[in-house]
Amino acid sequence: MEVKFYDNADDKLLKFAVIISKHNGKWVLCKHRQRETYEAPGGHREPNENIFETAKRELYEETGALDFRIKPICAYSVTDEDNFNGEETFGMLYYADIKSFEKELHSEIEKIIISDTLPDNWTYPLIQPKLIEEALRRGII
């Protein structure tokens, strides 16, 4: 598996949005109902949706974030022979500072955690830690 980072990418290539999120200086991570691992909020772009709208929608759906500031970090790609027939697929990486949440989640996410530390048990261990490292390298978080 290979993860690459780009300052920008053609919008029509962007299939995913991942949002590295914090609340009061702590990491915000999601636990899907069908998994025992954790992940940054994010997901697939819907038809006719711009990627920024995807990021805001996914952040709300997966964390219940109501009041937040969100900004782009960079584009990224993943190439893996086990996914998308080995084709390079592109996403957009964002950072969000979440001020408030809804009381209940209404999605496939079982719960969110707000933590000083990042988990060891990532859903996507070969991708998401690299996304966070890149955001840190760029001085975004």
PDB file of C-alpha atoms in Angstrom:
ATOM      1  CA  MET A   1       0.000   0.000   0.000  1.00  0.00           C
ATOM      2  CA  GLU A   2       1.238   3.453  -0.896  1.00  0.00           C
ATOM      3  CA  VAL A   3      -0.045   6.802   0.423  1.00  0.00           C
ATOM      4  CA  LYS A   4       0.996  10.024  -1.353  1.00  0.00           C
ATOM      5  CA  PHE A   5       0.262  13.662  -0.580  1.00  0.00           C
ATOM      6  CA  TYR A   6      -0.457  16.541  -2.965  1.00  0.00           C
ATOM      7  CA  ASP A   7      -1.035  20.248  -2.448  1.00  0.00           C
ATOM      8  CA  ASN A   8      -4.086  19.893  -4.672  1.00  0.00           C
ATOM      9  CA  ALA A   9      -5.787  17.469  -7.040  1.00  0.00           C
ATOM     10  CA  ASP A  10      -8.381  17.688  -9.779  1.00  0.00           C
ATOM     11  CA  ASP A  11     -11.751  17.881  -8.033  1.00  0.00           C
ATOM     12  CA  LYS A  12     -13.290  15.155 -10.165  1.00  0.00           C
ATOM     13  CA  LEU A  13     -10.674  12.685  -8.848  1.00  0.00           C
ATOM     14  CA  LEU A  14     -11.586  13.215  -5.179  1.00  0.00           C
ATOM     15  CA  LYS A  15     -13.663  10.281  -3.922  1.00  0.00           C
ATOM     16  CA  PHE A  16     -13.259  10.616  -0.141  1.00  0.00           C
ATOM     17  CA  ALA A  17     -12.961  13.178   2.614  1.00  0.00           C
ATOM     18  CA  VAL A  18     -11.174  12.451   5.895  1.00  0.00           C
ATOM     19  CA  ILE A  19     -11.392  14.946   8.715  1.00  0.00           C
ATOM     20  CA  ILE A  20      -8.760  14.963  11.440  1.00  0.00           C
ATOM     21  CA  SER A  21     -10.686  16.437  14.340  1.00  0.00           C
ATOM     22  CA  LYS A  22     -10.095  17.870  17.776  1.00  0.00           C
ATOM     23  CA  HIS A  23     -12.328  19.125  20.580  1.00  0.00           C
ATOM     24  CA  ASN A  24     -10.773  21.230  23.337  1.00  0.00           C
ATOM     25  CA  GLY A  25      -7.322  20.133  22.140  1.00  0.00           C
ATOM     26  CA  LYS A  26      -8.148  16.412  22.239  1.00  0.00           C
ATOM     27  CA  TRP A  27      -8.478  13.965  19.350  1.00  0.00           C
ATOM     28  CA  VAL A  28     -11.985  13.048  18.177  1.00  0.00           C
ATOM     29  CA  LEU A  29     -12.228   9.510  16.804  1.00  0.00           C
ATOM     30  CA  CYS A  30     -15.088   7.257  15.732  1.00  0.00           C
ATOM     31  CA  LYS A  31     -15.940   3.628  16.431  1.00  0.00           C
ATOM     32  CA  HIS A  32     -18.107   1.983  13.767  1.00  0.00           C
ATOM     33  CA  ARG A  33     -20.877  -0.326  15.043  1.00  0.00           C
ATOM     34  CA  GLN A  34     -19.465  -3.310  13.141  1.00  0.00           C
ATOM     35  CA  ARG A  35     -15.801  -2.919  14.113  1.00  0.00           C
ATOM     36  CA  GLU A  36     -13.682  -2.903  17.256  1.00  0.00           C
ATOM     37  CA  THR A  37     -11.262  -0.316  15.863  1.00  0.00           C
ATOM     38  CA  TYR A  38     -11.136   3.474  15.662  1.00  0.00           C
ATOM     39  CA  GLU A  39     -10.906   5.903  12.764  1.00  0.00           C
ATOM     40  CA  ALA A  40     -10.940   9.561  11.897  1.00  0.00           C
ATOM     41  CA  PRO A  41     -14.335  10.771  10.656  1.00  0.00           C
ATOM     42  CA  GLY A  42     -14.740  10.635   6.911  1.00  0.00           C
ATOM     43  CA  GLY A  43     -16.349   8.898   3.999  1.00  0.00           C
ATOM     44  CA  HIS A  44     -17.342   8.749   0.365  1.00  0.00           C
ATOM     45  CA  ARG A  45     -18.432  11.656  -1.747  1.00  0.00           C
ATOM     46  CA  GLU A  46     -22.073  11.560  -2.870  1.00  0.00           C
ATOM     47  CA  PRO A  47     -23.079  12.239  -6.508  1.00  0.00           C
ATOM     48  CA  ASN A  48     -23.143  15.982  -7.344  1.00  0.00           C
ATOM     49  CA  GLU A  49     -21.631  16.876  -3.939  1.00  0.00           C
ATOM     50  CA  ASN A  50     -18.538  19.055  -3.739  1.00  0.00           C
ATOM     51  CA  ILE A  51     -15.777  17.607  -1.605  1.00  0.00           C
ATOM     52  CA  PHE A  52     -16.000  20.361   1.038  1.00  0.00           C
ATOM     53  CA  GLU A  53     -19.697  19.529   1.497  1.00  0.00           C
ATOM     54  CA  THR A  54     -18.719  15.858   1.793  1.00  0.00           C
ATOM     55  CA  ALA A  55     -16.312  16.718   4.608  1.00  0.00           C
ATOM     56  CA  LYS A  56     -18.887  18.773   6.511  1.00  0.00           C
ATOM     57  CA  ARG A  57     -21.609  16.128   6.039  1.00  0.00           C
ATOM     58  CA  GLU A  58     -19.385  13.248   7.112  1.00  0.00           C
ATOM     59  CA  LEU A  59     -18.111  15.175  10.137  1.00  0.00           C
ATOM     60  CA  TYR A  60     -21.686  15.809  11.255  1.00  0.00           C
ATOM     61  CA  GLU A  61     -22.925  12.284  10.491  1.00  0.00           C
ATOM     62  CA  GLU A  62     -20.044  10.503  12.190  1.00  0.00           C
ATOM     63  CA  THR A  63     -19.426  12.739  15.212  1.00  0.00           C
ATOM     64  CA  GLY A  64     -22.598  14.779  15.647  1.00  0.00           C
ATOM     65  CA  ALA A  65     -20.489  17.952  15.354  1.00  0.00           C
ATOM     66  CA  LEU A  66     -22.793  20.992  15.300  1.00  0.00           C
ATOM     67  CA  ASP A  67     -20.443  23.937  15.714  1.00  0.00           C
ATOM     68  CA  PHE A  68     -17.025  23.560  14.100  1.00  0.00           C
ATOM     69  CA  ARG A  69     -14.341  25.238  12.012  1.00  0.00           C
ATOM     70  CA  ILE A  70     -13.053  23.124   9.151  1.00  0.00           C
ATOM     71  CA  LYS A  71     -10.223  23.743   6.700  1.00  0.00           C
ATOM     72  CA  PRO A  72      -8.469  21.762   3.986  1.00  0.00           C
ATOM     73  CA  ILE A  73      -5.009  20.334   4.633  1.00  0.00           C
ATOM     74  CA  CYS A  74      -4.101  18.615   1.358  1.00  0.00           C
ATOM     75  CA  ALA A  75      -5.129  16.012  -1.165  1.00  0.00           C
ATOM     76  CA  TYR A  76      -3.891  12.456  -0.773  1.00  0.00           C
ATOM     77  CA  SER A  77      -3.980   9.214  -2.701  1.00  0.00           C
ATOM     78  CA  VAL A  78      -3.924   5.551  -1.817  1.00  0.00           C
ATOM     79  CA  THR A  79      -2.743   2.821  -4.152  1.00  0.00           C
ATOM     80  CA  ASP A  80      -3.400  -0.727  -3.014  1.00  0.00           C
ATOM     81  CA  GLU A  81      -3.706  -3.807  -5.175  1.00  0.00           C
ATOM     82  CA  ASP A  82      -6.573  -5.006  -2.939  1.00  0.00           C
ATOM     83  CA  ASN A  83      -8.736  -1.896  -3.513  1.00  0.00           C
ATOM     84  CA  PHE A  84     -10.146  -0.267  -6.643  1.00  0.00           C
ATOM     85  CA  ASN A  85      -8.297  -2.765  -8.867  1.00  0.00           C
ATOM     86  CA  GLY A  86      -4.979  -1.337  -7.743  1.00  0.00           C
ATOM     87  CA  GLU A  87      -5.783   2.117  -9.141  1.00  0.00           C
ATOM     88  CA  GLU A  88      -4.574   5.242  -7.358  1.00  0.00           C
ATOM     89  CA  THR A  89      -7.618   6.715  -5.588  1.00  0.00           C
ATOM     90  CA  PHE A  90      -7.789  10.265  -4.284  1.00  0.00           C
ATOM     91  CA  GLY A  91      -9.243  11.946  -1.245  1.00  0.00           C
ATOM     92  CA  MET A  92      -9.119  15.303   0.482  1.00  0.00           C
ATOM     93  CA  LEU A  93      -7.792  15.680   4.005  1.00  0.00           C
ATOM     94  CA  TYR A  94      -9.306  18.289   6.336  1.00  0.00           C
ATOM     95  CA  TYR A  95      -8.833  19.514   9.876  1.00  0.00           C
ATOM     96  CA  ALA A  96     -11.786  20.425  12.101  1.00  0.00           C
ATOM     97  CA  ASP A  97     -11.905  22.113  15.475  1.00  0.00           C
ATOM     98  CA  ILE A  98     -15.221  21.011  16.969  1.00  0.00           C
ATOM     99  CA  LYS A  99     -16.897  23.306  19.511  1.00  0.00           C
ATOM    100  CA  SER A 100     -20.125  21.368  20.194  1.00  0.00           C
ATOM    101  CA  PHE A 101     -21.851  18.046  19.467  1.00  0.00           C
ATOM    102  CA  GLU A 102     -25.377  16.678  19.215  1.00  0.00           C
ATOM    103  CA  LYS A 103     -26.356  14.488  22.141  1.00  0.00           C
ATOM    104  CA  GLU A 104     -26.974  11.379  19.976  1.00  0.00           C
ATOM    105  CA  LEU A 105     -25.381   9.922  16.853  1.00  0.00           C
ATOM    106  CA  HIS A 106     -27.641   8.974  13.938  1.00  0.00           C
ATOM    107  CA  SER A 107     -25.338   6.898  11.748  1.00  0.00           C
ATOM    108  CA  GLU A 108     -23.343   3.696  11.512  1.00  0.00           C
ATOM    109  CA  ILE A 109     -21.013   5.077  14.175  1.00  0.00           C
ATOM    110  CA  GLU A 110     -21.526   3.481  17.581  1.00  0.00           C
ATOM    111  CA  LYS A 111     -19.657   6.124  19.549  1.00  0.00           C
ATOM    112  CA  ILE A 112     -16.998   8.772  19.436  1.00  0.00           C
ATOM    113  CA  ILE A 113     -14.078   9.035  21.784  1.00  0.00           C
ATOM    114  CA  ILE A 114     -12.345  12.237  22.794  1.00  0.00           C
ATOM    115  CA  SER A 115      -8.794  11.444  23.868  1.00  0.00           C
ATOM    116  CA  ASP A 116      -5.408  12.946  24.637  1.00  0.00           C
ATOM    117  CA  THR A 117      -3.766  10.074  22.750  1.00  0.00           C
ATOM    118  CA  LEU A 118      -4.267   8.337  19.427  1.00  0.00           C
ATOM    119  CA  PRO A 119      -5.375   4.684  19.390  1.00  0.00           C
ATOM    120  CA  ASP A 120      -3.220   1.668  18.632  1.00  0.00           C
ATOM    121  CA  ASN A 121      -6.150  -0.159  17.035  1.00  0.00           C
ATOM    122  CA  TRP A 122      -6.867   1.830  13.859  1.00  0.00           C
ATOM    123  CA  THR A 123      -9.446   0.641  11.331  1.00  0.00           C
ATOM    124  CA  TYR A 124      -7.051   1.705   8.567  1.00  0.00           C
ATOM    125  CA  PRO A 125      -3.621   1.350  10.211  1.00  0.00           C
ATOM    126  CA  LEU A 126      -1.670   1.769   6.977  1.00  0.00           C
ATOM    127  CA  ILE A 127      -3.468   5.000   6.023  1.00  0.00           C
ATOM    128  CA  GLN A 128      -4.872   7.096   8.862  1.00  0.00           C
ATOM    129  CA  PRO A 129      -1.690   7.423  10.961  1.00  0.00           C
ATOM    130  CA  LYS A 130       0.069   8.682   7.809  1.00  0.00           C
ATOM    131  CA  LEU A 131      -2.668  11.283   7.285  1.00  0.00           C
ATOM    132  CA  ILE A 132      -2.176  12.565  10.830  1.00  0.00           C
ATOM    133  CA  GLU A 133       1.611  12.589  10.397  1.00  0.00           C
ATOM    134  CA  GLU A 134       1.230  14.677   7.235  1.00  0.00           C
ATOM    135  CA  ALA A 135      -1.077  17.170   8.963  1.00  0.00           C
ATOM    136  CA  LEU A 136       1.450  17.478  11.801  1.00  0.00           C
ATOM    137  CA  ARG A 137       4.326  17.839   9.307  1.00  0.00           C
ATOM    138  CA  ARG A 138       2.439  20.675   7.593  1.00  0.00           C
ATOM    139  CA  GLY A 139       1.866  22.372  10.975  1.00  0.00           C
ATOM    140  CA  ILE A 140      -1.929  22.215  10.680  1.00  0.00           C
ATOM    141  CA  ILE A 141      -2.540  20.506  14.032  1.00  0.00           C
TER     142      ILE A 141
END
